[in-house]
mmCIF file with all atom_site columns, C-alpha atoms in Angstrom:
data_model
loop_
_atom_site.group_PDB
_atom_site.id
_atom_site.type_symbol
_atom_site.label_atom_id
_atom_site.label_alt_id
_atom_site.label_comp_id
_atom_site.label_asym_id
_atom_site.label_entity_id
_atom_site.label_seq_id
_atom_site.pdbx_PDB_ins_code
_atom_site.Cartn_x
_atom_site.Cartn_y
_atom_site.Cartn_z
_atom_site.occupancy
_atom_site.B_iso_or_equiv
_atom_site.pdbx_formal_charge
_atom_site.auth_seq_id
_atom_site.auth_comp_id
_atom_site.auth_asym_id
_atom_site.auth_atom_id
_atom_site.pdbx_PDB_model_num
ATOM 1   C CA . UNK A 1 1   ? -32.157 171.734 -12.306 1.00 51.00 ? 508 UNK A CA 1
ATOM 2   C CA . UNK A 1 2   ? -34.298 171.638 -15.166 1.00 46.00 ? 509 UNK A CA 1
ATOM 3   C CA . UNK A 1 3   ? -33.300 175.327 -15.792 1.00 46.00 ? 510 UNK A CA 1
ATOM 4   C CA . UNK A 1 4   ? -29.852 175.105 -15.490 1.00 48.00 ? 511 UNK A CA 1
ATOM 5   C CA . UNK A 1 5   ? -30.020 171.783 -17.923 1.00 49.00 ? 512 UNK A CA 1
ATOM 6   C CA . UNK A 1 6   ? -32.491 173.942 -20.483 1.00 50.00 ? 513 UNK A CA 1
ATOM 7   C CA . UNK A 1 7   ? -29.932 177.026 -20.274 1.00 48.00 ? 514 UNK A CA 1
ATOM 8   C CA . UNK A 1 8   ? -26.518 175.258 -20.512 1.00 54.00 ? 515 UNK A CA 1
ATOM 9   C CA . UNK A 1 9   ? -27.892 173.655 -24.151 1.00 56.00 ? 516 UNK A CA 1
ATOM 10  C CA . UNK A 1 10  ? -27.856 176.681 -25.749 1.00 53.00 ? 517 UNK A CA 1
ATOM 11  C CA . UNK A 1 11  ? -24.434 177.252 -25.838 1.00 58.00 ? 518 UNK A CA 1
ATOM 12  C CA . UNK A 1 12  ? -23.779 173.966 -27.790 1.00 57.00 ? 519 UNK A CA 1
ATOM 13  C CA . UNK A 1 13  ? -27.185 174.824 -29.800 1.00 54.00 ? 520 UNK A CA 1
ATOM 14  C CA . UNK A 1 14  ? -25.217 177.819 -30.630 1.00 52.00 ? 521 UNK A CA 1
ATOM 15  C CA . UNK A 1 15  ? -22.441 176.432 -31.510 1.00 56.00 ? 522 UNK A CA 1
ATOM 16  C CA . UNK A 1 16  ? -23.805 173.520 -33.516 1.00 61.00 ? 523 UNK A CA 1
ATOM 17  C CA . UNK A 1 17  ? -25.594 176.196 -35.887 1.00 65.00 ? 524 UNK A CA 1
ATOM 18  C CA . UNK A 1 18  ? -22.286 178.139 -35.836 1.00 64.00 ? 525 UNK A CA 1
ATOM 19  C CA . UNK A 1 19  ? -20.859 174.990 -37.235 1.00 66.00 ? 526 UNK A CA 1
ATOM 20  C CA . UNK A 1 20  ? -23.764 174.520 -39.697 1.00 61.00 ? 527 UNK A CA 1
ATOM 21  C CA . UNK A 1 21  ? -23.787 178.000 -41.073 1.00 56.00 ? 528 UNK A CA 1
ATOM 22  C CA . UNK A 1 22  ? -20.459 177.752 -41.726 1.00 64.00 ? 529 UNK A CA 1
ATOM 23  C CA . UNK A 1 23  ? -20.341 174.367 -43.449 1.00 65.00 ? 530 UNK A CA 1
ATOM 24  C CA . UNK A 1 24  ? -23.261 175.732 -46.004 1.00 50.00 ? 531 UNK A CA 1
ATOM 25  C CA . UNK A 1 25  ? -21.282 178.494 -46.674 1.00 61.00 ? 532 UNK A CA 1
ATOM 26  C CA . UNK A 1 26  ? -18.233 176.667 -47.549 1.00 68.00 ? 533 UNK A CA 1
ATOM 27  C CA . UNK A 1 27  ? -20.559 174.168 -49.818 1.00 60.00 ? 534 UNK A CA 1
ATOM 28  C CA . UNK A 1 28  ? -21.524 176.954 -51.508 1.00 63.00 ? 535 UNK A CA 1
ATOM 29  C CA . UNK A 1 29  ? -18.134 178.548 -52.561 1.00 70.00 ? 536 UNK A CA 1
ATOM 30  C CA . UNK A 1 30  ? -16.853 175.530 -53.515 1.00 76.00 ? 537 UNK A CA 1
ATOM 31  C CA . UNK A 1 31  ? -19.673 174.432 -55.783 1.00 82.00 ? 538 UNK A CA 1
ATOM 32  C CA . UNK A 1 32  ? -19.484 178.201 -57.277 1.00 83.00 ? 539 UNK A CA 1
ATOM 33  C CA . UNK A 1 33  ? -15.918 178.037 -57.951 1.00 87.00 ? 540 UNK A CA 1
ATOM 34  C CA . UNK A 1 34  ? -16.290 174.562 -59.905 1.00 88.00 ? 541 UNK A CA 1
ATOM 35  C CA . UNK A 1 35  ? -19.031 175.471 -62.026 1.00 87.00 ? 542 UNK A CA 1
ATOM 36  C CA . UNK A 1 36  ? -16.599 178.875 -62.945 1.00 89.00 ? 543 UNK A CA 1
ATOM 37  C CA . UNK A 1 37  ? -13.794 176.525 -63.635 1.00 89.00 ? 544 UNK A CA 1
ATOM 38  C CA . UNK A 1 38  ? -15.723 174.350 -65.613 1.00 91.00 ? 545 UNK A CA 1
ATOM 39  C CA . UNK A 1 39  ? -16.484 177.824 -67.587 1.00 87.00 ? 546 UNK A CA 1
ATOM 40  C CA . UNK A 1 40  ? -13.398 178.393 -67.877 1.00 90.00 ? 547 UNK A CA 1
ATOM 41  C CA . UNK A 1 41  ? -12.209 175.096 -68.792 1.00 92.00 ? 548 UNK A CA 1
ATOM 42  C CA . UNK A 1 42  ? -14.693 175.606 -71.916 1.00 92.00 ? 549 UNK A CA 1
ATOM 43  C CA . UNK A 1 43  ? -13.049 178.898 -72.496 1.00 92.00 ? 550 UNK A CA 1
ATOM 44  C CA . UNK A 1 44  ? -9.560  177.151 -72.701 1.00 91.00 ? 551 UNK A CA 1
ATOM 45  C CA . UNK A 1 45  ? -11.367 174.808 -75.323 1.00 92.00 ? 552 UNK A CA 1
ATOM 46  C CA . UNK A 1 46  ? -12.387 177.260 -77.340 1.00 90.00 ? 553 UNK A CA 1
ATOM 47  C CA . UNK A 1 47  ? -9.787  178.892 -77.495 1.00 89.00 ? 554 UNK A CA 1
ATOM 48  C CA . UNK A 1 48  ? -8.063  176.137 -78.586 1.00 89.00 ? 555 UNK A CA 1
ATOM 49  C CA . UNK A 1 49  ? -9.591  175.305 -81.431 1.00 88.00 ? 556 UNK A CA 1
ATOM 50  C CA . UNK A 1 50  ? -9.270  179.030 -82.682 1.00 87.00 ? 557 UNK A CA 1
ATOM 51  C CA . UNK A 1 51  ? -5.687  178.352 -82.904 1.00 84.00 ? 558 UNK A CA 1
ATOM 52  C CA . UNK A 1 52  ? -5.924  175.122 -84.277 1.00 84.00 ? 559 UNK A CA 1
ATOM 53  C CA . UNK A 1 53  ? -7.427  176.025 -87.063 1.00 80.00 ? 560 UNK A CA 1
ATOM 54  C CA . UNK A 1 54  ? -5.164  178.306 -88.383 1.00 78.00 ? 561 UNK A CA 1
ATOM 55  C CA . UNK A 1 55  ? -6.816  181.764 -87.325 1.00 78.00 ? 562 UNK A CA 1
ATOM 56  C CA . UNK A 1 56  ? -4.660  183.013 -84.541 1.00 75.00 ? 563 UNK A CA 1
ATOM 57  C CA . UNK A 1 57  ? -2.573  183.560 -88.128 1.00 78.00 ? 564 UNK A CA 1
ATOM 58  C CA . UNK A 1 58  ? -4.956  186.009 -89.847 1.00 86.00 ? 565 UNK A CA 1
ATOM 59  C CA . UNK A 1 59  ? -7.531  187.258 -86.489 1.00 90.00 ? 566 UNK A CA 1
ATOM 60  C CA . UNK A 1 60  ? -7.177  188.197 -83.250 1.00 92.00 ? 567 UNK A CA 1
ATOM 61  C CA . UNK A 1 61  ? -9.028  186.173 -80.627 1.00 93.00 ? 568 UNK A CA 1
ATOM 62  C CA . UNK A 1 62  ? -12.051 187.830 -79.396 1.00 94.00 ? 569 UNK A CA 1
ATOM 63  C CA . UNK A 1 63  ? -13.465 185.674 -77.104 1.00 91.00 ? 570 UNK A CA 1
ATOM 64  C CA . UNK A 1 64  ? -14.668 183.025 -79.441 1.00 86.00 ? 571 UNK A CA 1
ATOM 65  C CA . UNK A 1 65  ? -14.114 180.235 -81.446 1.00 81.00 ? 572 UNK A CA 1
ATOM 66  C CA . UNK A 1 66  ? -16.506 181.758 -84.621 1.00 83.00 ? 573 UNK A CA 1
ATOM 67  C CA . UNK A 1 67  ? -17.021 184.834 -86.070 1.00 85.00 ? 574 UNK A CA 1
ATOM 68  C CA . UNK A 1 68  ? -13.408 186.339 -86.717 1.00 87.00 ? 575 UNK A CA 1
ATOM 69  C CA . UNK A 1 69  ? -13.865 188.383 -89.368 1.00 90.00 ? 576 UNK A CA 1
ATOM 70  C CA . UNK A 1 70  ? -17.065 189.839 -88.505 1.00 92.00 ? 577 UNK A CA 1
ATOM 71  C CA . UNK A 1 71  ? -15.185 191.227 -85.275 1.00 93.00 ? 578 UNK A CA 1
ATOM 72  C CA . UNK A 1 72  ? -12.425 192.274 -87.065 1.00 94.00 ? 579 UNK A CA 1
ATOM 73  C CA . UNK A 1 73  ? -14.256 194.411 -89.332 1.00 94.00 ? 580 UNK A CA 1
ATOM 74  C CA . UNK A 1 74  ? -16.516 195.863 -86.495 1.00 94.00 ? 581 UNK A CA 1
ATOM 75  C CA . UNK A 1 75  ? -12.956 196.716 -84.985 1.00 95.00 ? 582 UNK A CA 1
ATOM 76  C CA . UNK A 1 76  ? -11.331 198.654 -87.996 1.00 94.00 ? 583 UNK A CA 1
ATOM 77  C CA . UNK A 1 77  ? -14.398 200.520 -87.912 1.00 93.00 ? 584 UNK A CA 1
ATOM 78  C CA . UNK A 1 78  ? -13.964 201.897 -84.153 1.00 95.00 ? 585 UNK A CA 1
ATOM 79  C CA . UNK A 1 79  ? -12.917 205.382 -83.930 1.00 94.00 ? 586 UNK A CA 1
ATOM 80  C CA . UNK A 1 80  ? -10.998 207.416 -80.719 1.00 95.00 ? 587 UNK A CA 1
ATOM 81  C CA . UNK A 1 81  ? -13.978 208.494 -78.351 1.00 94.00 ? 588 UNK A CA 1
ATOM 82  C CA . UNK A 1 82  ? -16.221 205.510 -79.168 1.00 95.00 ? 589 UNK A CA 1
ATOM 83  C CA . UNK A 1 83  ? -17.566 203.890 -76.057 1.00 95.00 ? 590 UNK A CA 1
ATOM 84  C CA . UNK A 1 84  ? -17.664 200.252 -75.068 1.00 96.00 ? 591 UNK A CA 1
ATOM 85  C CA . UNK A 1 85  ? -20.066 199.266 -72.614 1.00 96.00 ? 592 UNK A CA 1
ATOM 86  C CA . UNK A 1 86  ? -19.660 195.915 -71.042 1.00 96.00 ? 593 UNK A CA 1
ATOM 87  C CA . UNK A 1 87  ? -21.988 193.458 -68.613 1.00 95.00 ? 594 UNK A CA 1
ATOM 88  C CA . UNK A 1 88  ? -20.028 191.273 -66.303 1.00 95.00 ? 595 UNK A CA 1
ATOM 89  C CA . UNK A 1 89  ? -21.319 187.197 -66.259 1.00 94.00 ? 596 UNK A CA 1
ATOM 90  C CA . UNK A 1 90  ? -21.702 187.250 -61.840 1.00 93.00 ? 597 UNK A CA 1
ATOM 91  C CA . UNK A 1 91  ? -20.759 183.415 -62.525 1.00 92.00 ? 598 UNK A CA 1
ATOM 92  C CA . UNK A 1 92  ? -17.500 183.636 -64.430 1.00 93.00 ? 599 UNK A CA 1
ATOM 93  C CA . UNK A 1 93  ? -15.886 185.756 -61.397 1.00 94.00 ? 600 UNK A CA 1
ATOM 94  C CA . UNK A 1 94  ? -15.124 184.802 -57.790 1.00 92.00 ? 601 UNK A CA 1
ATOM 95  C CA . UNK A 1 95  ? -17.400 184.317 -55.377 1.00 91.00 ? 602 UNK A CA 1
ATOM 96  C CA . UNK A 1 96  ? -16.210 187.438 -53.497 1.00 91.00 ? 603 UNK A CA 1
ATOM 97  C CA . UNK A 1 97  ? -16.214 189.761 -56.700 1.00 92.00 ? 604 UNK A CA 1
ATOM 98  C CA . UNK A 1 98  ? -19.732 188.334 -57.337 1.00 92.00 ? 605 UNK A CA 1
ATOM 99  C CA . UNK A 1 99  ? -20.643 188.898 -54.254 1.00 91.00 ? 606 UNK A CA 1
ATOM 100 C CA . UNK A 1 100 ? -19.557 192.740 -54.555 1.00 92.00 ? 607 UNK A CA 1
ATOM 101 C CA . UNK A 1 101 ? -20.770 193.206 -58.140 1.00 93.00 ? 608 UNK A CA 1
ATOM 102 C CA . UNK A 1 102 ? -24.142 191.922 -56.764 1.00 92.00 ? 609 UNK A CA 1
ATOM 103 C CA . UNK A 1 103 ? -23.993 194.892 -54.293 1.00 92.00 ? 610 UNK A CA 1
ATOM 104 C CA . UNK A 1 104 ? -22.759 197.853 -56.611 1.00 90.00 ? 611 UNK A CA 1
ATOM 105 C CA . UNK A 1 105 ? -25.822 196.912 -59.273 1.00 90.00 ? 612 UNK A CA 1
ATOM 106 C CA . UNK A 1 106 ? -28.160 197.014 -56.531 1.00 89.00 ? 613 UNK A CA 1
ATOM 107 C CA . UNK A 1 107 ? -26.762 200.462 -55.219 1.00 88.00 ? 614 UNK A CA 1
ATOM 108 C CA . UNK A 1 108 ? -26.677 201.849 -58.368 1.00 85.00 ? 615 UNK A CA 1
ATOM 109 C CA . UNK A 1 109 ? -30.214 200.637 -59.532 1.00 80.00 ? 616 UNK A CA 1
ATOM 110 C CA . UNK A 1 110 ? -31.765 202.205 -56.319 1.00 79.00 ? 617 UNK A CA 1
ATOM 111 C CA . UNK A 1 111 ? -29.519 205.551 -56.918 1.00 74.00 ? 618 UNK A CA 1
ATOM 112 C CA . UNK A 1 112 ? -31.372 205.949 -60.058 1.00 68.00 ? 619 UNK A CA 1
ATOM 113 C CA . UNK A 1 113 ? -34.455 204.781 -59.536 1.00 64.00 ? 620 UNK A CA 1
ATOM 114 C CA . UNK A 1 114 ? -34.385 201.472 -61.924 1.00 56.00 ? 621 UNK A CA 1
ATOM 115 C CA . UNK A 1 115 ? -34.589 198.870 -59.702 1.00 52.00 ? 622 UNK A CA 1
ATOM 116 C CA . UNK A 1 116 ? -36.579 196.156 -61.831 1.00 50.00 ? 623 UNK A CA 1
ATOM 117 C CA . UNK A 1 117 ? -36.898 197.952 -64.542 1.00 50.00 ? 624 UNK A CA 1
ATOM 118 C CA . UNK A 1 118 ? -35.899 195.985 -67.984 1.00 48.00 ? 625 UNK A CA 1
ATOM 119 C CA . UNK A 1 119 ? -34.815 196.916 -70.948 1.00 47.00 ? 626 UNK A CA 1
ATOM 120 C CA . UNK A 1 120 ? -36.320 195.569 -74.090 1.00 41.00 ? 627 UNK A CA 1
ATOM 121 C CA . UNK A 1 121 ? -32.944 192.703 -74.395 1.00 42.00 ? 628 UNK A CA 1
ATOM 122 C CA . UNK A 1 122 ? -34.211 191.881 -70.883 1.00 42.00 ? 629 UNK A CA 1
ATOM 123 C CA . UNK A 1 123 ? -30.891 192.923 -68.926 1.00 45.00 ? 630 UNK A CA 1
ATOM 124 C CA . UNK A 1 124 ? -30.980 196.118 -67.157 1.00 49.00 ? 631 UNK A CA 1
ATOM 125 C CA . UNK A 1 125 ? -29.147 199.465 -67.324 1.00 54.00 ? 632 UNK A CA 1
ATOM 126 C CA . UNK A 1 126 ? -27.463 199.546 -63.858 1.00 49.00 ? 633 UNK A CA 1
ATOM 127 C CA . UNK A 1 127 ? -25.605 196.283 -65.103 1.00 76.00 ? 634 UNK A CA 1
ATOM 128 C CA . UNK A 1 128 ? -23.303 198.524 -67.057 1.00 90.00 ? 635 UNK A CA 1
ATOM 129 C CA . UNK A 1 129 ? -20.382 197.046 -65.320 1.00 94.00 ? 636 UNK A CA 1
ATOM 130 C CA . UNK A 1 130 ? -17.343 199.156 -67.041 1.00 95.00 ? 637 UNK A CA 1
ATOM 131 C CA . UNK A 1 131 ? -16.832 201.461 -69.214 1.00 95.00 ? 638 UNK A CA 1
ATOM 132 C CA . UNK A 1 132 ? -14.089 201.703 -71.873 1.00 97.00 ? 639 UNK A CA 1
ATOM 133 C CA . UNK A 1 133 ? -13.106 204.412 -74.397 1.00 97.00 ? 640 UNK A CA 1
ATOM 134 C CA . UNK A 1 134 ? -11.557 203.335 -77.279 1.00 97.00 ? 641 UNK A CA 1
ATOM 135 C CA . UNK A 1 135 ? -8.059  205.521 -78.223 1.00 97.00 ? 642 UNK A CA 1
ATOM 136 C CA . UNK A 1 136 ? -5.907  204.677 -81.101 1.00 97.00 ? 643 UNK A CA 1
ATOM 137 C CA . UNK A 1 137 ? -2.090  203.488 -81.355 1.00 96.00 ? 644 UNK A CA 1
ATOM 138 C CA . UNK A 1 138 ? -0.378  203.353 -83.960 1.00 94.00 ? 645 UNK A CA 1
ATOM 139 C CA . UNK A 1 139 ? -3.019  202.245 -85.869 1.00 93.00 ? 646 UNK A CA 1
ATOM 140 C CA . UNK A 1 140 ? -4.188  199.352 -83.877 1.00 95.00 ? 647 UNK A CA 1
ATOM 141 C CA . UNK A 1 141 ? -7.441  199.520 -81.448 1.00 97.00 ? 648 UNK A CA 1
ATOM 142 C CA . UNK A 1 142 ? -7.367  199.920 -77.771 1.00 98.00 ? 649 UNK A CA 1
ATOM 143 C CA . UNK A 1 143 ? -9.400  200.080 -74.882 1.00 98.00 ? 650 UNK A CA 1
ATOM 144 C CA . UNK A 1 144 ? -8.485  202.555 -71.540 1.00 97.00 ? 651 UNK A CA 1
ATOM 145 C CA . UNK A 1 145 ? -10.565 200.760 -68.882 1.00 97.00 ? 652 UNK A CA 1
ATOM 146 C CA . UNK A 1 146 ? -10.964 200.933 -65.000 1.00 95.00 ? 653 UNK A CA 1
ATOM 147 C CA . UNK A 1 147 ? -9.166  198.053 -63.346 1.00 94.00 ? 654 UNK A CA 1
ATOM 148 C CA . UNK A 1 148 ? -11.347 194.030 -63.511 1.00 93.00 ? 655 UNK A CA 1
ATOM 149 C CA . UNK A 1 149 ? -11.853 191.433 -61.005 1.00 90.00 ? 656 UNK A CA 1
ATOM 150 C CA . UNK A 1 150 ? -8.803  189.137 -60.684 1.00 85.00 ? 657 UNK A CA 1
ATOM 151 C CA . UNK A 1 151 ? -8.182  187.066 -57.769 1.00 84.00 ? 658 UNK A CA 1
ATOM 152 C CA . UNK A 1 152 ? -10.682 186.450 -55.076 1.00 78.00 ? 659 UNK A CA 1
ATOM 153 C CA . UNK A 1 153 ? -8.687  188.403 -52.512 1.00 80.00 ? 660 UNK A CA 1
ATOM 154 C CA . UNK A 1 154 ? -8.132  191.364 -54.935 1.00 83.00 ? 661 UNK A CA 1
ATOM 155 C CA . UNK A 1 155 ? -9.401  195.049 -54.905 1.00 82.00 ? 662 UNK A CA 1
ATOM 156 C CA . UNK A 1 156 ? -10.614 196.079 -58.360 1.00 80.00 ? 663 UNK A CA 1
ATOM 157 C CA . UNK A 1 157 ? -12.308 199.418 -57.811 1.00 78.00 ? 664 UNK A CA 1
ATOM 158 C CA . UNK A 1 158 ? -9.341  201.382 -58.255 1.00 82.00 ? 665 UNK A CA 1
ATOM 159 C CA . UNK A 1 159 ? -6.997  202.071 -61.448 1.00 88.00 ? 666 UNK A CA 1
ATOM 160 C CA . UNK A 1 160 ? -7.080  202.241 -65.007 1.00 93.00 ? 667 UNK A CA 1
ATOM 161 C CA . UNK A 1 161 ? -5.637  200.188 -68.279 1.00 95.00 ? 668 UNK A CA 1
ATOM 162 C CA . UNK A 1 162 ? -4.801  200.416 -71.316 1.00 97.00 ? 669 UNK A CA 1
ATOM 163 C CA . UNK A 1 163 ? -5.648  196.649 -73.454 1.00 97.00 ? 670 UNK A CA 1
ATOM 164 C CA . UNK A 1 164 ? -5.744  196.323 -77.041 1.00 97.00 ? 671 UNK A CA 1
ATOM 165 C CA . UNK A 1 165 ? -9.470  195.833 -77.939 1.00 97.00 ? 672 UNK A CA 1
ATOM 166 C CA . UNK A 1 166 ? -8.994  192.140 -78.848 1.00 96.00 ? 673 UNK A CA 1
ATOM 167 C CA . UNK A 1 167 ? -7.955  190.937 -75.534 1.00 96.00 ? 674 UNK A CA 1
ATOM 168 C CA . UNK A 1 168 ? -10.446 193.531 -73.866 1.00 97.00 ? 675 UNK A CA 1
ATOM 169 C CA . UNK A 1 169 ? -13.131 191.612 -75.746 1.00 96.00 ? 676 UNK A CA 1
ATOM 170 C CA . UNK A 1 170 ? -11.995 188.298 -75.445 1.00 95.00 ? 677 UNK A CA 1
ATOM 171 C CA . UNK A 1 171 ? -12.110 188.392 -70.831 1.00 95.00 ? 678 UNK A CA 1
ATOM 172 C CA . UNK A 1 172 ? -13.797 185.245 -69.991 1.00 94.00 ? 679 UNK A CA 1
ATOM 173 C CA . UNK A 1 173 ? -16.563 187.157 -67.662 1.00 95.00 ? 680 UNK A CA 1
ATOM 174 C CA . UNK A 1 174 ? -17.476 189.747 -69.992 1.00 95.00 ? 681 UNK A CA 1
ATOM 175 C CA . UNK A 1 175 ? -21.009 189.039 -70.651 1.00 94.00 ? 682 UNK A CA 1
ATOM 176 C CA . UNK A 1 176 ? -22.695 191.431 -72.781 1.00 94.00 ? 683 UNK A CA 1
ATOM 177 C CA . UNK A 1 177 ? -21.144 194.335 -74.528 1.00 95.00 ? 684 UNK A CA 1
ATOM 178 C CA . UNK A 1 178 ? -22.257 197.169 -76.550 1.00 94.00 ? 685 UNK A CA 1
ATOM 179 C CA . UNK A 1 179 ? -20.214 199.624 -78.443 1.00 95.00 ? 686 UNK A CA 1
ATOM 180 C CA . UNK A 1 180 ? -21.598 204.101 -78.990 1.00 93.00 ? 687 UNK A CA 1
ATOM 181 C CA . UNK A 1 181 ? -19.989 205.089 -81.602 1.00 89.00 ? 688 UNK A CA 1
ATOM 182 C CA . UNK A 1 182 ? -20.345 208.969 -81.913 1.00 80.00 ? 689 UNK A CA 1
ATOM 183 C CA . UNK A 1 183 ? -22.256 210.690 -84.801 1.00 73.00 ? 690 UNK A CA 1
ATOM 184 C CA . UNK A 1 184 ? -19.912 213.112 -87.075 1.00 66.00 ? 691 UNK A CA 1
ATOM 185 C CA . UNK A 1 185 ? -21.209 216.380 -86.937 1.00 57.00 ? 692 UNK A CA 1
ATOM 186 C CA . UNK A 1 186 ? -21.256 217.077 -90.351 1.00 50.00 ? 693 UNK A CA 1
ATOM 187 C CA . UNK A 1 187 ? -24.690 214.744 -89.795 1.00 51.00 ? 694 UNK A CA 1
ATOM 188 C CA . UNK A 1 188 ? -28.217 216.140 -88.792 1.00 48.00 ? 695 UNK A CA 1
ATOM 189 C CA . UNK A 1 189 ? -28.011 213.285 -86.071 1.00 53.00 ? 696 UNK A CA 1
ATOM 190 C CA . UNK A 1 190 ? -26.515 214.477 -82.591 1.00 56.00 ? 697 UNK A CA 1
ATOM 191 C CA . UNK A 1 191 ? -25.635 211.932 -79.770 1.00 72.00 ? 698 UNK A CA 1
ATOM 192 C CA . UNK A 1 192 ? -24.535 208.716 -80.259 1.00 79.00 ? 699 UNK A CA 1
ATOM 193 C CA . UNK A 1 193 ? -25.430 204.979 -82.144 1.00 88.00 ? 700 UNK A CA 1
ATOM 194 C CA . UNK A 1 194 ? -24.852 201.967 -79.925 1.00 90.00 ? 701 UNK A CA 1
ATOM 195 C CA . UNK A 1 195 ? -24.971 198.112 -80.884 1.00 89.00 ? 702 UNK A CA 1
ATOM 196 C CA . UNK A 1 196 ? -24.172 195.052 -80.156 1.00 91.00 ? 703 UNK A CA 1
ATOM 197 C CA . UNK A 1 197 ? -21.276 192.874 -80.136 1.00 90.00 ? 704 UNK A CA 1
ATOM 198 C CA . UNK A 1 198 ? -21.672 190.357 -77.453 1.00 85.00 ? 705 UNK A CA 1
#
């Protein structure tokens, strides 16, 4: 009797840790999607005050609420074939995209051998999330792109876009970005010169 008492608990034992799993794991997306929307409530606020004081009239909005005209110049100086390389913020996206992203950086720091290794900014070169070419239209500045997170139920791994380098820069999870702009040839340099913009 003992037995059958011992082995007919471990159904409901099951169960109960069932229950438990699945209760942590709903506390945890829900505190992950606040602290994004609390991100992106700041966003909203920022981008606020860009328009509120007057520069939405003379700038494009890149992302932030300071700045403007340094961007703007680092933009007219973008030429077709220059490369923008851009870092995804894992806490600006949905839980489900983070949860992905997590997985392709590790994949692709094991593929080439990098795992752990730093670079001197201290973020690493797997986290090269997307990669955009610049092309010019009609004179203004745009960026052909593979397709971004949106919604959490959303596959982003396939497609391509063309956005106007302003609004490319200024997507909430963008994190880090660095632009290669490539060396004329009429130069003894070969290759290309990357910095920094975000």
């Amino acid at each position: 009797q003992a037995v059958h008492g011992t082995m007919s608990a471990w159904p409901m034992a099951a169960a109960s840790s069932r229950w438990g799993l699945a209760a942590f794991v709903a506390f945890g997306g829900v505190s992950w999607e606040l602290r994004r929307s609390q991100g992106l409530a700041r966003y909203r606020e920022m981008k606020r005050r860009y328009s509120e004081t007057g520069s939405e009239t003379r700038f494009p909005f890149y992302g932030r609420d300071f700045g403007y005209e340094v961007d703007y110049m680092l933009e007219l100086q973008l030429q077709p074939g220059d490369r923008c390389l851009a870092s995804y913020s894992l806490e600006a996206l949905p839980v489900t995209h983070a949860a992905v992203l997590t997985w392709k950086r590790t994949t692709r720091s094991f593929a080439t051998g990098s795992y752990g290794s730093n670079r001197s900014n201290g973020s690493n070169d797997y986290d090269i999330d997307e990669e955009a070419v610049i092309e010019v239209v009609n004179g203004q500045r745009y960026c052909r792109h593979p397709s971004r997170p949106g919604s959490w139920w959303q596959p982003w791994w396939c497609g391509e876009h063309l956005t106007r380098y302003s609004d490319w820069l200024a997507w909430p999870p963008l994190k880090e970005v660095r632009v290669c702009r490539r060396v004329p040839h009429t130069t003894s340099k070969t290759g290309e010169t990357c910095f920094t913009v975000r």
